[in-house]
Amino acid sequence: MPNIVVLVKQVPDTYSERKLSDSDHTLDRDSADAVLDEINERAVEEALLIKEAQGGEVTVLSVGPDRATEAIRKALSMGADKALHVSDAALHGSCVIQTSKVIAAAIGKVDSVDLVIAGNEATDGRSGAVPAILAELLGYPQLTHARKVEIDGSTIKVTRETDEGLTHLEAGLPAVVSVGEKINEPRYPSFKGIMAAKKKPVETLSVADLGIDAGEVGLGSATSKVVEVAPKPPRSAGQRVEDEGDGGSKIAEYLVGQKLI
């Protein structure tokens, strides 16, 4: 009966306009609609499938501002049992290394963790590094970019998809797994699930609760930061070719001039 922690993140909707703040070039979260990251929905779904097959408990873990409770509640309405929410103003602008340290400390608050499931990358930062860093910090084996997950006793088996084909991985639990978009199709929360989610426990923690000094996190001590940002230049109108029997030659000349052929 595995005890599973699923990492979830609230991100700006990809259909909304996304931008960085003028003051410190961090993500302007108020400028766009916020949603539970789609890859995290698949991570939650995989955890629920394992729970339905083998029992156990699913804990949702999120690091983010107060607004992130919306994403947490969606994961709970899908069927997760409880949640941990690390919310602290000191975390603003944290890099992936700082964030991973916070997540690792929060996982330490969960009893007897057998498996940590995450998405392979979030749609806002897209670093794709948190699962690997987290595995290093926890001392767990990492099985990344999974499209199939199987658990047999204390052994986990993963089929990983790469550009060259499929790779089969095996490790002992506890472990960290990151999933890709082909892992499953996430369920829609039912009305019963939405109502039940309102009563499920969500524990909110600060960095102090995790034993982390506020000076160790945040933009001031981040290992990476955006120092300059400029809007994308508008698309030019392009060049129109009039075909007077020599259109093909004109197009070829243009492509040669652009060094495309």
mmCIF file of N, CA and C in Angstrom, residues 15 27 31 48 68 82 99 104 107 128 140 158 166 169 182 209 235 240:
data_model
loop_
_atom_site.group_PDB
_atom_site.id
_atom_site.type_symbol
_atom_site.label_atom_id
_atom_site.label_comp_id
_atom_site.label_asym_id
_atom_site.label_seq_id
_atom_site.Cartn_x
_atom_site.Cartn_y
_atom_site.Cartn_z
ATOM 1 N N TYR A 15 -3.335 29.917 -22.432
ATOM 2 C CA TYR A 15 -4.164 30.690 -23.356
ATOM 3 C C TYR A 15 -4.275 32.153 -22.934
ATOM 4 N N LEU A 27 7.795 36.281 -12.591
ATOM 5 C CA LEU A 27 6.511 36.036 -13.231
ATOM 6 C C LEU A 27 5.419 36.895 -12.607
ATOM 7 N N SER A 31 -1.359 38.801 -13.800
ATOM 8 C CA SER A 31 -1.689 39.272 -15.144
ATOM 9 C C SER A 31 -2.398 38.222 -15.993
ATOM 10 N N LEU A 48 -3.444 8.332 -8.467
ATOM 11 C CA LEU A 48 -4.767 7.785 -8.146
ATOM 12 C C LEU A 48 -4.956 6.384 -8.727
ATOM 13 N N ALA A 68 -2.591 29.478 -4.825
ATOM 14 C CA ALA A 68 -2.339 28.102 -5.266
ATOM 15 C C ALA A 68 -3.302 27.103 -4.645
ATOM 16 N N LYS A 82 -5.233 14.320 0.857
ATOM 17 C CA LYS A 82 -4.898 15.485 1.676
ATOM 18 C C LYS A 82 -3.814 16.281 0.973
ATOM 19 N N THR A 99 13.753 25.987 -4.618
ATOM 20 C CA THR A 99 12.427 25.372 -4.597
ATOM 21 C C THR A 99 12.524 23.884 -4.288
ATOM 22 N N ALA A 104 11.792 19.192 -0.748
ATOM 23 C CA ALA A 104 12.384 18.058 -0.026
ATOM 24 C C ALA A 104 12.099 18.155 1.455
ATOM 25 N N ILE A 107 8.438 17.250 2.033
ATOM 26 C CA ILE A 107 8.218 15.808 1.938
ATOM 27 C C ILE A 107 8.612 15.135 3.249
ATOM 28 N N GLY A 128 12.513 21.772 -16.075
ATOM 29 C CA GLY A 128 12.581 20.314 -16.166
ATOM 30 C C GLY A 128 13.590 19.693 -15.230
ATOM 31 N N TYR A 140 16.923 9.461 -3.282
ATOM 32 C CA TYR A 140 16.064 8.472 -3.930
ATOM 33 C C TYR A 140 16.536 8.250 -5.366
ATOM 34 N N VAL A 158 9.510 1.482 -14.763
ATOM 35 C CA VAL A 158 9.067 2.608 -15.576
ATOM 36 C C VAL A 158 9.501 2.405 -17.015
ATOM 37 N N LEU A 166 12.169 3.502 -26.588
ATOM 38 C CA LEU A 166 11.713 3.274 -25.226
ATOM 39 C C LEU A 166 12.832 2.669 -24.377
ATOM 40 N N LEU A 169 13.259 1.053 -17.096
ATOM 41 C CA LEU A 169 14.000 1.320 -15.875
ATOM 42 C C LEU A 169 13.379 0.579 -14.699
ATOM 43 N N LYS A 182 2.158 11.543 -22.262
ATOM 44 C CA LYS A 182 1.522 10.336 -22.785
ATOM 45 C C LYS A 182 1.213 9.308 -21.693
ATOM 46 N N ASP A 209 8.561 26.775 9.337
ATOM 47 C CA ASP A 209 8.014 25.486 9.772
ATOM 48 C C ASP A 209 8.841 24.320 9.235
ATOM 49 N N ARG A 235 5.738 40.947 -35.744
ATOM 50 C CA ARG A 235 6.050 40.219 -36.970
ATOM 51 C C ARG A 235 5.962 41.164 -38.163
ATOM 52 N N ARG A 240 6.016 40.101 -50.749
ATOM 53 C CA ARG A 240 5.075 39.510 -51.696
ATOM 54 C C ARG A 240 5.755 39.315 -53.048
#
